[in-house]
Amino acid sequence: MNETAKNGELPQAAKPSGIKGRLLASLMQWVHGAEYRAVAKTLRLEPDDRFVEIGCGSGSFLAKYASRTAASAGLDHSADMVKMAARRNRRREQSGSSEFKQGDASSLPWRDSSFTAAAAIATFMFWPQPQDALREIHRVLRPGGRLVISLGWNADDGLDHAGHVEKYGIRIYSGTEMQAMLERAGFSEVEVTYTKAFMEPKLMICKAVK
Ligand SMILES: C[S@@+](CC[C@H](N)C(=O)[O-])C[C@H]1O[C@@H](n2cnc3c(N)ncnc32)[C@H](O)[C@@H]1O
């Protein structure tokens, strides 16, 4: 039985909340350091980018790698993570160049073509409606806008994820599946690459363009 089935709530990693969730989110910024670097290297954010991170957690990636973009935004379904991310990016939020919203990845609270770049870091595997979410990200990106998704655990990494699936209620995707889903959502120029990260022997990085 997974944690969800046991307590009727999502596991902390899937929706960090309360003190435990905040502690976990603080820890994640260190654990995901190499993953952030790999995403940033692929995304190549420029000062004129309008960037959105879906499943932004504590807002650490935004603070470290998107502090100089023209605009930035974060969305998370955990109210506590939205607060934490807003606090971590307070100066930008107060200046009006950054905003943080609570919501689900499958229904984004922004107009069509609002952003030039998007990322989903260590979160896609939790999404219950992944195809709808990809369509939504495609909708809020401008033509030519790019999306980077990182998946530390994936079907190509040679690990046995049965325990993780059971414990966290996650889905494990292969690069081929990711490519098909991204193309179905309307993306092109899909590239799936792999690199090493902390405790992730074959971190998957998916890049796609609207
Ligand atoms: C493992 S954490 C990663 C957080 C952040 N991206 C990072 O690397 O520090 C996963 C995050 O995705 C969020 N999340 C999971 N499912 C979501 C969904 N369907 N819609 C929005 N956010 C979601 C969780 O609340 C959590 O903050």
PDB file of C-alpha atoms and ligand atoms in Angstrom:
ATOM      1  CA  MET A   1       0.000   0.000   0.000  1.00  0.00           C
ATOM      2  CA  ASN A   2       1.470   3.402  -0.850  1.00  0.00           C
ATOM      3  CA  GLU A   3       1.462   6.462   1.439  1.00  0.00           C
ATOM      4  CA  THR A   4      -1.457   7.951  -0.484  1.00  0.00           C
ATOM      5  CA  ALA A   5      -3.647   4.942   0.090  1.00  0.00           C
ATOM      6  CA  LYS A   6      -2.613   4.788   3.745  1.00  0.00           C
ATOM      7  CA  ASN A   7      -3.485   8.316   4.822  1.00  0.00           C
ATOM      8  CA  GLY A   8      -5.726   9.576   2.025  1.00  0.00           C
ATOM      9  CA  GLU A   9      -3.267  12.386   1.311  1.00  0.00           C
ATOM     10  CA  LEU A  10      -0.427  12.738  -1.157  1.00  0.00           C
ATOM     11  CA  PRO A  11       3.076  11.809   0.064  1.00  0.00           C
ATOM     12  CA  GLN A  12       5.267  14.757   1.140  1.00  0.00           C
ATOM     13  CA  ALA A  13       7.485  14.516  -1.957  1.00  0.00           C
ATOM     14  CA  ALA A  14       4.394  14.808  -4.176  1.00  0.00           C
ATOM     15  CA  LYS A  15       2.873  17.732  -2.242  1.00  0.00           C
ATOM     16  CA  PRO A  16       5.167  19.083   0.479  1.00  0.00           C
ATOM     17  CA  SER A  17       3.212  20.751   3.260  1.00  0.00           C
ATOM     18  CA  GLY A  18       3.551  21.758   6.887  1.00  0.00           C
ATOM     19  CA  ILE A  19       6.857  21.776   8.739  1.00  0.00           C
ATOM     20  CA  LYS A  20       7.913  18.403   7.321  1.00  0.00           C
ATOM     21  CA  GLY A  21       7.181  19.590   3.785  1.00  0.00           C
ATOM     22  CA  ARG A  22       9.128  22.805   4.240  1.00  0.00           C
ATOM     23  CA  LEU A  23      12.112  20.905   5.624  1.00  0.00           C
ATOM     24  CA  LEU A  24      11.972  18.462   2.727  1.00  0.00           C
ATOM     25  CA  ALA A  25      11.768  21.322   0.227  1.00  0.00           C
ATOM     26  CA  SER A  26      14.811  23.003   1.787  1.00  0.00           C
ATOM     27  CA  LEU A  27      16.709  19.748   1.498  1.00  0.00           C
ATOM     28  CA  MET A  28      15.650  19.340  -2.135  1.00  0.00           C
ATOM     29  CA  GLN A  29      17.554  22.421  -3.259  1.00  0.00           C
ATOM     30  CA  TRP A  30      20.795  20.628  -2.256  1.00  0.00           C
ATOM     31  CA  VAL A  31      19.807  17.186  -3.475  1.00  0.00           C
ATOM     32  CA  HIS A  32      18.697  18.627  -6.839  1.00  0.00           C
ATOM     33  CA  GLY A  33      21.748  20.860  -7.330  1.00  0.00           C
ATOM     34  CA  ALA A  34      23.158  18.827 -10.229  1.00  0.00           C
ATOM     35  CA  GLU A  35      19.681  18.471 -11.734  1.00  0.00           C
ATOM     36  CA  TYR A  36      19.193  22.275 -11.618  1.00  0.00           C
ATOM     37  CA  ARG A  37      22.550  22.762 -13.348  1.00  0.00           C
ATOM     38  CA  ALA A  38      21.654  20.267 -16.099  1.00  0.00           C
ATOM     39  CA  VAL A  39      18.273  21.957 -16.670  1.00  0.00           C
ATOM     40  CA  ALA A  40      19.823  25.441 -16.690  1.00  0.00           C
ATOM     41  CA  LYS A  41      22.470  24.328 -19.198  1.00  0.00           C
ATOM     42  CA  THR A  42      19.800  22.966 -21.538  1.00  0.00           C
ATOM     43  CA  LEU A  43      17.347  25.844 -21.071  1.00  0.00           C
ATOM     44  CA  ARG A  44      19.925  28.638 -21.526  1.00  0.00           C
ATOM     45  CA  LEU A  45      17.798  31.414 -20.062  1.00  0.00           C
ATOM     46  CA  GLU A  46      18.452  34.890 -21.499  1.00  0.00           C
ATOM     47  CA  PRO A  47      17.609  38.308 -19.992  1.00  0.00           C
ATOM     48  CA  ASP A  48      14.667  38.765 -22.393  1.00  0.00           C
ATOM     49  CA  ASP A  49      13.079  35.404 -21.459  1.00  0.00           C
ATOM     50  CA  ARG A  50       9.737  35.119 -19.710  1.00  0.00           C
ATOM     51  CA  PHE A  51      10.166  31.933 -17.710  1.00  0.00           C
ATOM     52  CA  VAL A  52       7.706  29.694 -15.861  1.00  0.00           C
ATOM     53  CA  GLU A  53       8.504  26.718 -13.621  1.00  0.00           C
ATOM     54  CA  ILE A  54       5.722  24.200 -13.087  1.00  0.00           C
ATOM     55  CA  GLY A  55       5.942  22.295  -9.782  1.00  0.00           C
ATOM     56  CA  CYS A  56       8.376  24.958  -8.548  1.00  0.00           C
ATOM     57  CA  GLY A  57       8.526  23.722  -4.931  1.00  0.00           C
ATOM     58  CA  SER A  58      10.493  26.157  -2.762  1.00  0.00           C
ATOM     59  CA  GLY A  59      11.434  28.351  -5.758  1.00  0.00           C
ATOM     60  CA  SER A  60      15.144  27.557  -5.447  1.00  0.00           C
ATOM     61  CA  PHE A  61      15.750  27.015  -9.161  1.00  0.00           C
ATOM     62  CA  LEU A  62      13.983  30.277  -9.963  1.00  0.00           C
ATOM     63  CA  ALA A  63      16.064  32.180  -7.394  1.00  0.00           C
ATOM     64  CA  LYS A  64      19.352  30.748  -8.600  1.00  0.00           C
ATOM     65  CA  TYR A  65      18.925  30.494 -12.372  1.00  0.00           C
ATOM     66  CA  ALA A  66      16.069  32.795 -13.381  1.00  0.00           C
ATOM     67  CA  SER A  67      16.722  35.931 -11.332  1.00  0.00           C
ATOM     68  CA  ARG A  68      17.685  38.019 -14.367  1.00  0.00           C
ATOM     69  CA  THR A  69      14.959  37.107 -16.830  1.00  0.00           C
ATOM     70  CA  ALA A  70      12.476  39.791 -17.946  1.00  0.00           C
ATOM     71  CA  ALA A  71       9.736  37.964 -16.039  1.00  0.00           C
ATOM     72  CA  SER A  72       9.338  34.749 -14.116  1.00  0.00           C
ATOM     73  CA  ALA A  73       6.564  32.710 -12.573  1.00  0.00           C
ATOM     74  CA  GLY A  74       6.134  29.579 -10.520  1.00  0.00           C
ATOM     75  CA  LEU A  75       3.202  27.240 -10.006  1.00  0.00           C
ATOM     76  CA  ASP A  76       2.778  24.503  -7.434  1.00  0.00           C
ATOM     77  CA  HIS A  77      -0.250  22.652  -6.108  1.00  0.00           C
ATOM     78  CA  SER A  78       1.039  22.982  -2.533  1.00  0.00           C
ATOM     79  CA  ALA A  79       0.004  26.264  -0.881  1.00  0.00           C
ATOM     80  CA  ASP A  80       3.010  26.001   1.439  1.00  0.00           C
ATOM     81  CA  MET A  81       5.402  25.685  -1.518  1.00  0.00           C
ATOM     82  CA  VAL A  82       3.842  28.702  -3.232  1.00  0.00           C
ATOM     83  CA  LYS A  83       4.416  30.739  -0.048  1.00  0.00           C
ATOM     84  CA  MET A  84       7.985  29.454   0.281  1.00  0.00           C
ATOM     85  CA  ALA A  85       8.778  30.203  -3.372  1.00  0.00           C
ATOM     86  CA  ALA A  86       7.318  33.709  -3.134  1.00  0.00           C
ATOM     87  CA  ARG A  87       9.358  34.354   0.008  1.00  0.00           C
ATOM     88  CA  ARG A  88      12.554  33.062  -1.589  1.00  0.00           C
ATOM     89  CA  ASN A  89      11.986  35.322  -4.626  1.00  0.00           C
ATOM     90  CA  ARG A  90      10.535  38.190  -2.592  1.00  0.00           C
ATOM     91  CA  ARG A  91      12.433  41.046  -4.210  1.00  0.00           C
ATOM     92  CA  ARG A  92      11.333  40.081  -7.708  1.00  0.00           C
ATOM     93  CA  GLU A  93       7.795  39.385  -6.584  1.00  0.00           C
ATOM     94  CA  GLN A  94       7.539  42.772  -4.890  1.00  0.00           C
ATOM     95  CA  SER A  95       8.883  44.491  -8.008  1.00  0.00           C
ATOM     96  CA  GLY A  96       6.129  42.826 -10.038  1.00  0.00           C
ATOM     97  CA  SER A  97       8.454  40.897 -12.375  1.00  0.00           C
ATOM     98  CA  SER A  98       7.727  37.556 -10.716  1.00  0.00           C
ATOM     99  CA  GLU A  99       4.548  35.801  -9.587  1.00  0.00           C
ATOM    100  CA  PHE A 100       3.691  32.572  -7.786  1.00  0.00           C
ATOM    101  CA  LYS A 101       0.408  30.738  -8.076  1.00  0.00           C
ATOM    102  CA  GLN A 102      -1.212  27.700  -6.566  1.00  0.00           C
ATOM    103  CA  GLY A 103      -2.706  25.286  -9.066  1.00  0.00           C
ATOM    104  CA  ASP A 104      -2.449  22.003 -10.886  1.00  0.00           C
ATOM    105  CA  ALA A 105      -0.101  21.490 -13.826  1.00  0.00           C
ATOM    106  CA  SER A 106      -3.050  20.355 -15.957  1.00  0.00           C
ATOM    107  CA  SER A 107      -4.807  23.737 -15.760  1.00  0.00           C
ATOM    108  CA  LEU A 108      -2.467  26.718 -15.899  1.00  0.00           C
ATOM    109  CA  PRO A 109      -3.707  30.144 -14.779  1.00  0.00           C
ATOM    110  CA  TRP A 110      -2.027  32.095 -17.591  1.00  0.00           C
ATOM    111  CA  ARG A 111      -3.058  33.312 -21.025  1.00  0.00           C
ATOM    112  CA  ASP A 112      -1.890  31.742 -24.266  1.00  0.00           C
ATOM    113  CA  SER A 113       1.687  32.612 -25.287  1.00  0.00           C
ATOM    114  CA  SER A 114       2.621  34.185 -21.923  1.00  0.00           C
ATOM    115  CA  PHE A 115       6.132  32.678 -21.710  1.00  0.00           C
ATOM    116  CA  THR A 116       9.240  32.028 -23.807  1.00  0.00           C
ATOM    117  CA  ALA A 117      10.628  29.209 -21.635  1.00  0.00           C
ATOM    118  CA  ALA A 118       9.306  26.632 -19.182  1.00  0.00           C
ATOM    119  CA  ALA A 119      10.710  23.910 -16.933  1.00  0.00           C
ATOM    120  CA  ALA A 120       9.409  21.043 -14.831  1.00  0.00           C
ATOM    121  CA  ILE A 121      12.142  19.760 -12.499  1.00  0.00           C
ATOM    122  CA  ALA A 122      11.712  16.516 -10.539  1.00  0.00           C
ATOM    123  CA  THR A 123       7.941  16.851 -10.686  1.00  0.00           C
ATOM    124  CA  PHE A 124       6.518  15.433 -13.941  1.00  0.00           C
ATOM    125  CA  MET A 125       6.479  11.887 -12.537  1.00  0.00           C
ATOM    126  CA  PHE A 126       3.917  13.002  -9.919  1.00  0.00           C
ATOM    127  CA  TRP A 127       1.422  14.544 -12.332  1.00  0.00           C
ATOM    128  CA  PRO A 128      -1.865  12.628 -12.567  1.00  0.00           C
ATOM    129  CA  GLN A 129      -2.793  14.158 -15.963  1.00  0.00           C
ATOM    130  CA  PRO A 130       0.553  14.440 -17.749  1.00  0.00           C
ATOM    131  CA  GLN A 131      -0.777  14.768 -21.289  1.00  0.00           C
ATOM    132  CA  ASP A 132      -3.195  17.567 -20.336  1.00  0.00           C
ATOM    133  CA  ALA A 133      -0.363  19.321 -18.511  1.00  0.00           C
ATOM    134  CA  LEU A 134       1.912  19.167 -21.567  1.00  0.00           C
ATOM    135  CA  ARG A 135      -0.874  20.647 -23.681  1.00  0.00           C
ATOM    136  CA  GLU A 136      -1.259  23.432 -21.132  1.00  0.00           C
ATOM    137  CA  ILE A 137       2.468  24.204 -21.109  1.00  0.00           C
ATOM    138  CA  HIS A 138       2.379  24.241 -24.913  1.00  0.00           C
ATOM    139  CA  ARG A 139      -0.546  26.680 -24.785  1.00  0.00           C
ATOM    140  CA  VAL A 140       1.154  29.176 -22.441  1.00  0.00           C
ATOM    141  CA  LEU A 141       4.429  29.143 -24.432  1.00  0.00           C
ATOM    142  CA  ARG A 142       4.978  31.466 -27.362  1.00  0.00           C
ATOM    143  CA  PRO A 143       5.845  29.941 -30.742  1.00  0.00           C
ATOM    144  CA  GLY A 144       9.548  29.071 -30.518  1.00  0.00           C
ATOM    145  CA  GLY A 145       9.305  28.798 -26.721  1.00  0.00           C
ATOM    146  CA  ARG A 146      11.222  25.939 -25.160  1.00  0.00           C
ATOM    147  CA  LEU A 147      10.398  23.433 -22.455  1.00  0.00           C
ATOM    148  CA  VAL A 148      12.823  21.375 -20.374  1.00  0.00           C
ATOM    149  CA  ILE A 149      11.646  18.466 -18.207  1.00  0.00           C
ATOM    150  CA  SER A 150      14.018  16.570 -15.913  1.00  0.00           C
ATOM    151  CA  LEU A 151      13.302  13.071 -14.666  1.00  0.00           C
ATOM    152  CA  GLY A 152      15.821  11.740 -12.150  1.00  0.00           C
ATOM    153  CA  TRP A 153      14.049   8.423 -12.017  1.00  0.00           C
ATOM    154  CA  ASN A 154      13.070   6.994 -15.371  1.00  0.00           C
ATOM    155  CA  ALA A 155      12.551   3.720 -17.214  1.00  0.00           C
ATOM    156  CA  ASP A 156      15.931   3.978 -18.949  1.00  0.00           C
ATOM    157  CA  ASP A 157      18.126   4.296 -15.851  1.00  0.00           C
ATOM    158  CA  GLY A 158      18.464   0.573 -15.123  1.00  0.00           C
ATOM    159  CA  LEU A 159      17.079   0.883 -11.580  1.00  0.00           C
ATOM    160  CA  ASP A 160      14.191  -1.051 -10.087  1.00  0.00           C
ATOM    161  CA  HIS A 161      11.553   1.593  -9.297  1.00  0.00           C
ATOM    162  CA  ALA A 162       8.803  -0.733  -8.064  1.00  0.00           C
ATOM    163  CA  GLY A 163       9.309   0.462  -4.485  1.00  0.00           C
ATOM    164  CA  HIS A 164       9.272   4.130  -5.514  1.00  0.00           C
ATOM    165  CA  VAL A 165       6.086   3.679  -7.536  1.00  0.00           C
ATOM    166  CA  GLU A 166       4.469   1.966  -4.558  1.00  0.00           C
ATOM    167  CA  LYS A 167       5.686   4.503  -1.999  1.00  0.00           C
ATOM    168  CA  TYR A 168       5.206   7.775  -3.891  1.00  0.00           C
ATOM    169  CA  GLY A 169       2.508   6.882  -6.423  1.00  0.00           C
ATOM    170  CA  ILE A 170       4.759   8.110  -9.237  1.00  0.00           C
ATOM    171  CA  ARG A 171       4.889   7.086 -12.895  1.00  0.00           C
ATOM    172  CA  ILE A 172       8.123   5.996 -14.520  1.00  0.00           C
ATOM    173  CA  TYR A 173       8.592   7.094 -18.154  1.00  0.00           C
ATOM    174  CA  SER A 174      11.036   6.044 -20.843  1.00  0.00           C
ATOM    175  CA  GLY A 175      12.617   8.544 -23.219  1.00  0.00           C
ATOM    176  CA  THR A 176      10.532   7.105 -26.055  1.00  0.00           C
ATOM    177  CA  GLU A 177       7.318   7.659 -24.072  1.00  0.00           C
ATOM    178  CA  MET A 178       8.327  11.226 -23.217  1.00  0.00           C
ATOM    179  CA  GLN A 179       9.088  11.979 -26.857  1.00  0.00           C
ATOM    180  CA  ALA A 180       5.691  10.618 -27.958  1.00  0.00           C
ATOM    181  CA  MET A 181       3.795  12.572 -25.277  1.00  0.00           C
ATOM    182  CA  LEU A 182       5.609  15.816 -26.078  1.00  0.00           C
ATOM    183  CA  GLU A 183       4.918  15.427 -29.798  1.00  0.00           C
ATOM    184  CA  ARG A 184       1.269  14.589 -29.094  1.00  0.00           C
ATOM    185  CA  ALA A 185       1.027  17.852 -27.139  1.00  0.00           C
ATOM    186  CA  GLY A 186       2.231  19.745 -30.215  1.00  0.00           C
ATOM    187  CA  PHE A 187       5.948  20.142 -29.437  1.00  0.00           C
ATOM    188  CA  SER A 188       8.673  19.596 -32.013  1.00  0.00           C
ATOM    189  CA  GLU A 189      12.485  19.351 -31.997  1.00  0.00           C
ATOM    190  CA  VAL A 190      12.202  16.937 -29.056  1.00  0.00           C
ATOM    191  CA  GLU A 191      15.586  15.860 -27.700  1.00  0.00           C
ATOM    192  CA  VAL A 192      16.041  13.357 -24.870  1.00  0.00           C
ATOM    193  CA  THR A 193      19.492  13.189 -23.280  1.00  0.00           C
ATOM    194  CA  TYR A 194      20.927  11.627 -20.124  1.00  0.00           C
ATOM    195  CA  THR A 195      23.504  12.727 -17.601  1.00  0.00           C
ATOM    196  CA  LYS A 196      24.699  11.760 -14.120  1.00  0.00           C
ATOM    197  CA  ALA A 197      23.401  13.532 -11.028  1.00  0.00           C
ATOM    198  CA  PHE A 198      23.432  12.990  -7.270  1.00  0.00           C
ATOM    199  CA  MET A 199      21.883   9.558  -6.576  1.00  0.00           C
ATOM    200  CA  GLU A 200      20.589   9.575 -10.160  1.00  0.00           C
ATOM    201  CA  PRO A 201      22.804   7.442 -12.423  1.00  0.00           C
ATOM    202  CA  LYS A 202      20.940   8.438 -15.579  1.00  0.00           C
ATOM    203  CA  LEU A 203      19.057  11.692 -15.151  1.00  0.00           C
ATOM    204  CA  MET A 204      16.771  12.230 -18.162  1.00  0.00           C
ATOM    205  CA  ILE A 205      16.588  15.713 -19.662  1.00  0.00           C
ATOM    206  CA  CYS A 206      13.841  16.284 -22.249  1.00  0.00           C
ATOM    207  CA  LYS A 207      13.955  19.420 -24.356  1.00  0.00           C
ATOM    208  CA  ALA A 208      11.182  20.457 -26.730  1.00  0.00           C
ATOM    209  CA  VAL A 209      10.191  23.523 -28.716  1.00  0.00           C
ATOM    210  CA  LYS A 210       6.729  24.924 -29.453  1.00  0.00           C
TER     211      LYS A 210
HETATM  212  C1  LIG B   1      10.135  16.757  -5.685  1.00  0.00           C
HETATM  213  S1  LIG B   1       9.419  18.355  -5.614  1.00  0.00           S
HETATM  214  C2  LIG B   1      10.468  19.307  -6.720  1.00  0.00           C
HETATM  215  C3  LIG B   1      10.342  20.794  -6.495  1.00  0.00           C
HETATM  216  C4  LIG B   1      11.234  21.684  -7.342  1.00  0.00           C
HETATM  217  N1  LIG B   1      10.952  21.527  -8.745  1.00  0.00           N
HETATM  218  C5  LIG B   1      12.694  21.402  -7.029  1.00  0.00           C
HETATM  219  O1  LIG B   1      13.343  20.672  -7.797  1.00  0.00           O
HETATM  220  O2  LIG B   1      13.192  21.885  -6.006  1.00  0.00           O
HETATM  221  C6  LIG B   1       7.934  18.144  -6.597  1.00  0.00           C
HETATM  222  C7  LIG B   1       7.075  19.387  -6.604  1.00  0.00           C
HETATM  223  O3  LIG B   1       6.050  19.247  -7.592  1.00  0.00           O
HETATM  224  C8  LIG B   1       4.826  19.700  -7.038  1.00  0.00           C
HETATM  225  N2  LIG B   1       3.728  19.018  -7.773  1.00  0.00           N
HETATM  226  C9  LIG B   1       3.493  17.676  -7.825  1.00  0.00           C
HETATM  227  N3  LIG B   1       2.423  17.405  -8.587  1.00  0.00           N
HETATM  228  C10 LIG B   1       1.959  18.600  -9.050  1.00  0.00           C
HETATM  229  C11 LIG B   1       0.878  18.964  -9.884  1.00  0.00           C
HETATM  230  N4  LIG B   1       0.053  18.041 -10.415  1.00  0.00           N
HETATM  231  N5  LIG B   1       0.690  20.277 -10.168  1.00  0.00           N
HETATM  232  C12 LIG B   1       1.521  21.215  -9.612  1.00  0.00           C
HETATM  233  N6  LIG B   1       2.554  20.937  -8.809  1.00  0.00           N
HETATM  234  C13 LIG B   1       2.790  19.635  -8.528  1.00  0.00           C
HETATM  235  C14 LIG B   1       4.908  19.332  -5.569  1.00  0.00           C
HETATM  236  O4  LIG B   1       4.021  20.048  -4.755  1.00  0.00           O
HETATM  237  C15 LIG B   1       6.374  19.620  -5.275  1.00  0.00           C
HETATM  238  O5  LIG B   1       6.578  20.941  -4.835  1.00  0.00           O
END
